Short mmCIF file of C-alpha atoms in Angstrom, two decimals:
data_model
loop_
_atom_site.label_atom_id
_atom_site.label_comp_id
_atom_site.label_asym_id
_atom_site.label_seq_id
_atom_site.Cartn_x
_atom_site.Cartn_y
_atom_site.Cartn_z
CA UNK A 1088 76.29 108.81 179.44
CA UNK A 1089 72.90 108.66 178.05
CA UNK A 1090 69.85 107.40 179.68
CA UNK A 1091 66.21 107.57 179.81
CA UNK A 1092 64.68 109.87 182.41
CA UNK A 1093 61.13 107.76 181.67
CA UNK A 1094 59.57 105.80 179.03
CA UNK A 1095 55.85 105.98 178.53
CA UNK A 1096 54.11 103.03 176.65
CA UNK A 1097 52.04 105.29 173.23
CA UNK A 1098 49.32 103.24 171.13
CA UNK A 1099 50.61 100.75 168.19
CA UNK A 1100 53.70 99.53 170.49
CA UNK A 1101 55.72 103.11 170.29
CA UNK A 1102 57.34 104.12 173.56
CA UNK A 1103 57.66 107.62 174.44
CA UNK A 1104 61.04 108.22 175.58
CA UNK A 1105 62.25 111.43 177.54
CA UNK A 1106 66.67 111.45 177.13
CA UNK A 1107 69.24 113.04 179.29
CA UNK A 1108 72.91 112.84 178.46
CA UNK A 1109 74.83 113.50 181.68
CA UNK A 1110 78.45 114.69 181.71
CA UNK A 1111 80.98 114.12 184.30
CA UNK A 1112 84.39 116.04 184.69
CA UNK A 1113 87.33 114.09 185.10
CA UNK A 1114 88.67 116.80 187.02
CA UNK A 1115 88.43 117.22 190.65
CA UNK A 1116 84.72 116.33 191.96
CA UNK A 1117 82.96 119.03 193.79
CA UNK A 1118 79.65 117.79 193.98
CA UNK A 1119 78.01 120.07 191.77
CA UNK A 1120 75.37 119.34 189.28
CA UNK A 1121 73.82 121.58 186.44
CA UNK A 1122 71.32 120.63 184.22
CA UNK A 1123 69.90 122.09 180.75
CA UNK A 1124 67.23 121.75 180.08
CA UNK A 1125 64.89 122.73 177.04
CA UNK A 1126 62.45 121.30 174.38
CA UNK A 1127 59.78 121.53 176.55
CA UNK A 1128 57.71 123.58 173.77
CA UNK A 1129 57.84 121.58 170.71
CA UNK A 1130 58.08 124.78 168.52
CA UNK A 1131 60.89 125.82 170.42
CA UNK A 1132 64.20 125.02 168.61
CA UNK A 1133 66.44 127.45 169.95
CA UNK A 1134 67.85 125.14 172.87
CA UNK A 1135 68.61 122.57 170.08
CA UNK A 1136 71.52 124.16 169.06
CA UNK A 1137 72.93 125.38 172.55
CA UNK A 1138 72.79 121.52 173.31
CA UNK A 1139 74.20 120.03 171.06
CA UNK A 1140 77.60 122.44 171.56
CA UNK A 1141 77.46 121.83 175.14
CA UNK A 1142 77.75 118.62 174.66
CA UNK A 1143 80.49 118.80 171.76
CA UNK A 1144 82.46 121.58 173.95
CA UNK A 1145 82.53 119.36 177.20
CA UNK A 1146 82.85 116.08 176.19
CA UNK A 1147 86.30 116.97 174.65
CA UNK A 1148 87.26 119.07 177.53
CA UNK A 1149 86.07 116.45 180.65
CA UNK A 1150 89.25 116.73 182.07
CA UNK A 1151 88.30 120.69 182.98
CA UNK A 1152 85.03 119.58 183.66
CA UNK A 1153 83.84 119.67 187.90
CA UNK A 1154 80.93 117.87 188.55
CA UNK A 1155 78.40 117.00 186.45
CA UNK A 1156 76.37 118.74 183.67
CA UNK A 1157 72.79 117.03 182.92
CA UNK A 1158 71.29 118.29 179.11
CA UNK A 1159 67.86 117.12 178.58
CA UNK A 1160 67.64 118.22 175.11
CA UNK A 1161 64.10 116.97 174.54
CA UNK A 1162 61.57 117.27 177.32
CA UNK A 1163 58.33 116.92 174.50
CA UNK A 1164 59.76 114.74 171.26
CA UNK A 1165 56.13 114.60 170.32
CA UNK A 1166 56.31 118.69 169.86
CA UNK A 1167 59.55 118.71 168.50
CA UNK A 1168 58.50 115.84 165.76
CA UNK A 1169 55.21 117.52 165.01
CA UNK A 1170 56.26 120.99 165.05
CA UNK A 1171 53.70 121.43 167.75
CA UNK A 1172 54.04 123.59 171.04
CA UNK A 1173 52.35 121.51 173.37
CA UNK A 1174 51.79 117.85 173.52
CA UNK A 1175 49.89 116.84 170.11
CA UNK A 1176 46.49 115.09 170.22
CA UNK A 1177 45.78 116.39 173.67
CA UNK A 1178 45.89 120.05 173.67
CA UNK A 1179 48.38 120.31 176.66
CA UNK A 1180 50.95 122.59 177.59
CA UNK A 1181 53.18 120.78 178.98
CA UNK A 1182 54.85 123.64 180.88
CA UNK A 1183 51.34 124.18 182.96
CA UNK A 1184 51.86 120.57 184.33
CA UNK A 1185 54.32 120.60 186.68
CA UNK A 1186 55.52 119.58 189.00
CA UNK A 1187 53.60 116.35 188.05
CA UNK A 1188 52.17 113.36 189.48
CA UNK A 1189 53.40 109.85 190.91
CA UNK A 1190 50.02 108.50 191.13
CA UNK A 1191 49.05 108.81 187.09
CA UNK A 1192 50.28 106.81 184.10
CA UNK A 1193 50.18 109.36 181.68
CA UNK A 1194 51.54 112.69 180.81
CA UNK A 1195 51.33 113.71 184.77
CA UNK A 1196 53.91 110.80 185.72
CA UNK A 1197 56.11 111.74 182.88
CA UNK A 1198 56.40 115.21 183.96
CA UNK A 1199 56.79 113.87 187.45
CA UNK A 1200 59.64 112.08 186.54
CA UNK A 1201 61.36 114.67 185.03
CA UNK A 1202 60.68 116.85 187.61
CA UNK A 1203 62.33 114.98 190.59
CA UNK A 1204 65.29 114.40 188.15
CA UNK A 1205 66.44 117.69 188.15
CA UNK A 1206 65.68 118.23 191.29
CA UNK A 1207 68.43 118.97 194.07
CA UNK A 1208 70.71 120.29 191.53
CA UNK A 1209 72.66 123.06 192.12
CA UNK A 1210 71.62 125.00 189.02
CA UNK A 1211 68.93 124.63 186.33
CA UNK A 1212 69.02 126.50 182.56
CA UNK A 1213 65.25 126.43 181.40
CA UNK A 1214 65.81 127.30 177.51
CA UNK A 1215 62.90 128.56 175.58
CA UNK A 1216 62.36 130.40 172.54
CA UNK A 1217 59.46 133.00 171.71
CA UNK A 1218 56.57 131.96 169.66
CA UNK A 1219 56.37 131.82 165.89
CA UNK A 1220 55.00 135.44 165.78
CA UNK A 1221 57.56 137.36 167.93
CA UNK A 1222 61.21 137.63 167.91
CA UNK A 1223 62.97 138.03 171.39
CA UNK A 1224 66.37 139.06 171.98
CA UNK A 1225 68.45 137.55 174.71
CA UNK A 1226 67.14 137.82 177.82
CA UNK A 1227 66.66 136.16 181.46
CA UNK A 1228 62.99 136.03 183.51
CA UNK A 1229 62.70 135.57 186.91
CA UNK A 1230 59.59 135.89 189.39
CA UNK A 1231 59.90 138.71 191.54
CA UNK A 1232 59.42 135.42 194.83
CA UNK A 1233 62.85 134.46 193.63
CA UNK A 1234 65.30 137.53 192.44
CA UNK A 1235 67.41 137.81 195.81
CA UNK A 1236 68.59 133.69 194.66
CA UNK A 1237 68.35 134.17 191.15
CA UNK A 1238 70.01 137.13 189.89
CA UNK A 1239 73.46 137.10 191.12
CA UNK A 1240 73.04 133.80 188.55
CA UNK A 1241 71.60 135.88 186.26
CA UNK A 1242 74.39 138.39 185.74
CA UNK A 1243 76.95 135.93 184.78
CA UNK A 1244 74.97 134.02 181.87
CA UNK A 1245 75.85 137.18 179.17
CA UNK A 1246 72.11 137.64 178.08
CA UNK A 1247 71.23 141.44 176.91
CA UNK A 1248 68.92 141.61 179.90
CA UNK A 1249 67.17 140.05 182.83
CA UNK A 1250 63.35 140.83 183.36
CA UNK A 1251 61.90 140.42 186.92
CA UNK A 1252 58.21 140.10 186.33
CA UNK A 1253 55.31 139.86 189.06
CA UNK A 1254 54.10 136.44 190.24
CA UNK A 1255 51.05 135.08 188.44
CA UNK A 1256 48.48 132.08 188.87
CA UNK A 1257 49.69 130.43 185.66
CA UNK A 1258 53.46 130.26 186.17
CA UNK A 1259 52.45 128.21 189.60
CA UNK A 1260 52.48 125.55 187.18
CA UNK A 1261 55.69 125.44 184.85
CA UNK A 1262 59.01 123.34 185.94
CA UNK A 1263 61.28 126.84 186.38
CA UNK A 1264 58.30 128.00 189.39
CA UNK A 1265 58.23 124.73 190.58
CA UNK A 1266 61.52 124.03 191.05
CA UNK A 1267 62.31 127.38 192.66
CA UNK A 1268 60.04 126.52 195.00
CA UNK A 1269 61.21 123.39 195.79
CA UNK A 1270 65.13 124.99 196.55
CA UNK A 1271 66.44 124.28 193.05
CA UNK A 1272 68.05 127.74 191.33
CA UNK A 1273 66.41 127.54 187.70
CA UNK A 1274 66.80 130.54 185.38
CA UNK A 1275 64.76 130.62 183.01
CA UNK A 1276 66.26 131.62 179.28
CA UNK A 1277 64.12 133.29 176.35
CA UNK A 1278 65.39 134.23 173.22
CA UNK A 1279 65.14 134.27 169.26
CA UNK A 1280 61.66 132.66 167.74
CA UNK A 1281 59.78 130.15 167.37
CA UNK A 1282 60.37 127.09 165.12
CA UNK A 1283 64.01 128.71 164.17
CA UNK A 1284 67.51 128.57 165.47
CA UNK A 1285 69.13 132.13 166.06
CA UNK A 1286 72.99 131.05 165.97
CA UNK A 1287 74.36 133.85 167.20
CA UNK A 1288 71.87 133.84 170.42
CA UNK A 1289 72.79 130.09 170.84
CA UNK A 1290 76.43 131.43 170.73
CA UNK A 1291 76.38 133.89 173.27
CA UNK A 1292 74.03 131.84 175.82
CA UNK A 1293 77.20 129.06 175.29
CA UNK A 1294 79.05 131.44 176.82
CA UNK A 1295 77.39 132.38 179.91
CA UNK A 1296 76.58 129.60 180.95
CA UNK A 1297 80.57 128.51 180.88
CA UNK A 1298 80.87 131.57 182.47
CA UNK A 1299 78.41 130.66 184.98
CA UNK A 1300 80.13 127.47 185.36
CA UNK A 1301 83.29 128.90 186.22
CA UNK A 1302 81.96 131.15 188.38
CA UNK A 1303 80.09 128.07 190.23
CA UNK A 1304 83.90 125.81 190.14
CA UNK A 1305 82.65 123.76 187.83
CA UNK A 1306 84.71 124.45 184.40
CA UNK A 1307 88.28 125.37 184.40
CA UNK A 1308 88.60 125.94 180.63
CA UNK A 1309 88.21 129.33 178.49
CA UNK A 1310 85.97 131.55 180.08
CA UNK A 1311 85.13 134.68 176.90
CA UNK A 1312 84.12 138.58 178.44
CA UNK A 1313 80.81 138.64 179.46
CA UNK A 1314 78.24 141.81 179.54
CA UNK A 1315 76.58 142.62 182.32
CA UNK A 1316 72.72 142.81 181.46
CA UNK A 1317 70.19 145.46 181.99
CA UNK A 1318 68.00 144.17 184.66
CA UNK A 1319 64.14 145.61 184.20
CA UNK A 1320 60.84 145.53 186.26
CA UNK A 1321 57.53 144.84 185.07
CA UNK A 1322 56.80 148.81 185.34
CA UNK A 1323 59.58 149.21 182.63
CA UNK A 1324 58.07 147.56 179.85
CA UNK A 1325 56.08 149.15 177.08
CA UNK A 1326 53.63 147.49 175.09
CA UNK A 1327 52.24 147.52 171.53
CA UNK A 1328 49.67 146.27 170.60
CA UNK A 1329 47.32 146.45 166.61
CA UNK A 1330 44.55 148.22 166.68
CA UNK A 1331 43.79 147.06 163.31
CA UNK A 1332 44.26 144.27 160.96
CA UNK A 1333 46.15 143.51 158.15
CA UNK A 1334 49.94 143.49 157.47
CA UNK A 1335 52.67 144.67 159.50
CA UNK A 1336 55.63 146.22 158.24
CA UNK A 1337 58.59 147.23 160.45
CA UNK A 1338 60.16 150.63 160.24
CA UNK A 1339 63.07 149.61 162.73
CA UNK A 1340 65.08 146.79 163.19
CA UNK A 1341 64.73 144.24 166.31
CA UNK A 1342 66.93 145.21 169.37
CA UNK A 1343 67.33 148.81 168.59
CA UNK A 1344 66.62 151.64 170.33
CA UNK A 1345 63.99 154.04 169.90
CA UNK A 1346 62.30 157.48 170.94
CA UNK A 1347 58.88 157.82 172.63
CA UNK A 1348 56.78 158.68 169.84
CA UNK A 1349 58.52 157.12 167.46
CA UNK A 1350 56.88 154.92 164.93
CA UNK A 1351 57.94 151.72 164.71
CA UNK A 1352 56.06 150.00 162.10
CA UNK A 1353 52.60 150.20 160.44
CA UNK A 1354 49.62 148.07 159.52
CA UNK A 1355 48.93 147.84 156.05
CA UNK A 1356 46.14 147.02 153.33
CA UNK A 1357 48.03 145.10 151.02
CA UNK A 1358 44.40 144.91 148.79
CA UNK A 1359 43.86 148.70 148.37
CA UNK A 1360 47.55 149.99 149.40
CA UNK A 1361 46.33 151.72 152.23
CA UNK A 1362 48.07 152.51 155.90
CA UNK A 1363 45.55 151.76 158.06
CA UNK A 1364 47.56 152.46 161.23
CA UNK A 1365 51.26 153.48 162.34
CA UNK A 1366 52.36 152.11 165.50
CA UNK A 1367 54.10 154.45 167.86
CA UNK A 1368 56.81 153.52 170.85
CA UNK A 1369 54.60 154.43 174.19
CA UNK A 1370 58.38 154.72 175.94
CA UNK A 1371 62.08 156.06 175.22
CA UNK A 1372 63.95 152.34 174.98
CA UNK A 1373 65.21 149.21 173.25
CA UNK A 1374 63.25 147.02 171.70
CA UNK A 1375 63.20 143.36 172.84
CA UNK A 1376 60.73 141.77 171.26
CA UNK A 1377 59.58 142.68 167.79
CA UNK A 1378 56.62 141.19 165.45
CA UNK A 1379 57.86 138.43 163.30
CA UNK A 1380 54.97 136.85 161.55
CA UNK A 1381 53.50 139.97 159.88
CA UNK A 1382 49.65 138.86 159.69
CA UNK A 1383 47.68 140.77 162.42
CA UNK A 1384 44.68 140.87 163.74
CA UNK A 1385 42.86 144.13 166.42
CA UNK A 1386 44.71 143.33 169.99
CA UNK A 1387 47.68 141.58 168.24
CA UNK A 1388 51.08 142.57 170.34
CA UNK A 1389 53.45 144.01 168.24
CA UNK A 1390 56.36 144.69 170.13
CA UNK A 1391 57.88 145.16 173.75
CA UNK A 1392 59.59 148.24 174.56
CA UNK A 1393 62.44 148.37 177.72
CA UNK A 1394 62.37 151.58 179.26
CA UNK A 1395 64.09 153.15 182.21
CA UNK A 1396 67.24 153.06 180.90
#
């Protein structure tokens, strides 16, 4: 059933409208709820395509279907319509507002609304993809405040790996932090890039989270083998970074593994034909995220490297 979560009045007599298509089993009701949840960053298309077969894959099946399973597919339309990562015409990120505000009649009471809508379920799945200059494979985050609740949930959703990273100021502010805090399990899900859909990452989120839903009683249908992910620590993770700029050319392909020492790609004068620099692996590892959009500037982050395997 489709509904609107809230509906903000926008200039010229357009509404705003935030959707939600919930899902109820026609099997035996256990009370559970799930929700996906993604679009929040309007470059961020990734989630597109894991909603839209969600919704395909259990409205055919309800009758395996326990409980409920909420999809918001578009938390920021605007961003999704514009091609823009926060909300356009106000330079806001929209995941730095949370958990919102009843008292405004803006943005802040949207977000509120949305908010206290997923609250009190019994599992959130915060999709996002990487930017338009990076290229992430599969993976999990969770804030160190929240790993003992979060990552037996982790280990059943089939992602390549689950990074536990240190608590920061900033993510005091986005809807996975705040709804941890407020008792609501949300993972939150990064993969592919920006302003693309990666089907084969789309695919093999699908099926952890039916995994994960089987696991919680909630699906009774297929269930397809799952991987157990390489969990990581903040102390794990090698960075590269440009030292010069120019044009970036990758010597290895994303998601492989490579050597200390190794070079990994180089920046390039594409005027004068020069190498300008070669970029060398600081650790022995796989690399998870790789540059995608090849114009660079000094300071520009190339690529993450998982060590201590």
């Amino acid at each position: 059933m489709i509904s609107n979560v809230v509906s903000l009045g926008l200039p010229v007599g357009e509404k705003l409208v935030i959707p939600r298509n919930r899902i109820k089993g026609e099997a035996r009701d256990n009370g559970k709820r799930i929700c996906i949840v993604t679009g929040t960053h309007g470059d961020e298309l990734e989630g597109q395509y894991v909603s839209f077969m969600l919704n395909k894959i259990l409205e055919k099946n309800k009758s395996k279907l326990h409980g409920i399973v909420d999809i918001y597919p578009a938390n920021n339309p605007l961003g999704i319509s514009t091609i823009y990562r926060g909300l356009p015409g106000y330079d806001l990120d929209m995941n730095r507002m949370f958990p919102g505000s009843s008292h405004s009649s803006g943005f802040d009471y949207m977000v509120k609304k949305i908010y206290e809508d997923i609250c009190g379920a019994d599992l959130c799945i915060d999709i996002h993809a990487s930017n338009i200059f990076l290229r992430g494979i599969p993976q999990i985050r969770i804030n160190e405040n929240s790993v003992k609740t979060l990552l037996p949930l982790a280990r059943h959703m089939n992602m390549d790996f689950v990074w536990v990273h240190q608590a920061a100021t900033v993510l005091e502010s986005t809807l996975a932090y705040s709804l941890n805090e407020a008792g609501t399990p949300t993972l939150v899900v990064e993969m592919g890039v920006g302003m693309r859909i990666t089907k084969d990452y789309g695919d093999q989120l699908i099926d952890g989270i039916m995994a994960t839903m089987k696991k919680m009683d909630m699906w009774d249908g297929d269930e397809a083998p799952i991987k157990p992910p390489i969990v990581s620590t903040d102390g794990h993770v090698g960075f590269i970074n440009a030292n010069e700029s120019g044009l970036f050319i990758a010597y290895i392909n994303h998601g492989r593994r490579v050597r200390k020492g190794e070079i990994i790609g180089a920046v390039v004068d594409s005027l004068d034909g020069t190498i300008k620099e070669e970029l060398k692996s600081p650790v022995s590892g796989l690399v998870f995220t790789l540059r995608e959009y090849p114009i660079v500037y000094n300071g520009s982050l190339i690529a993450r490297v998982l060590g201590g395997l």
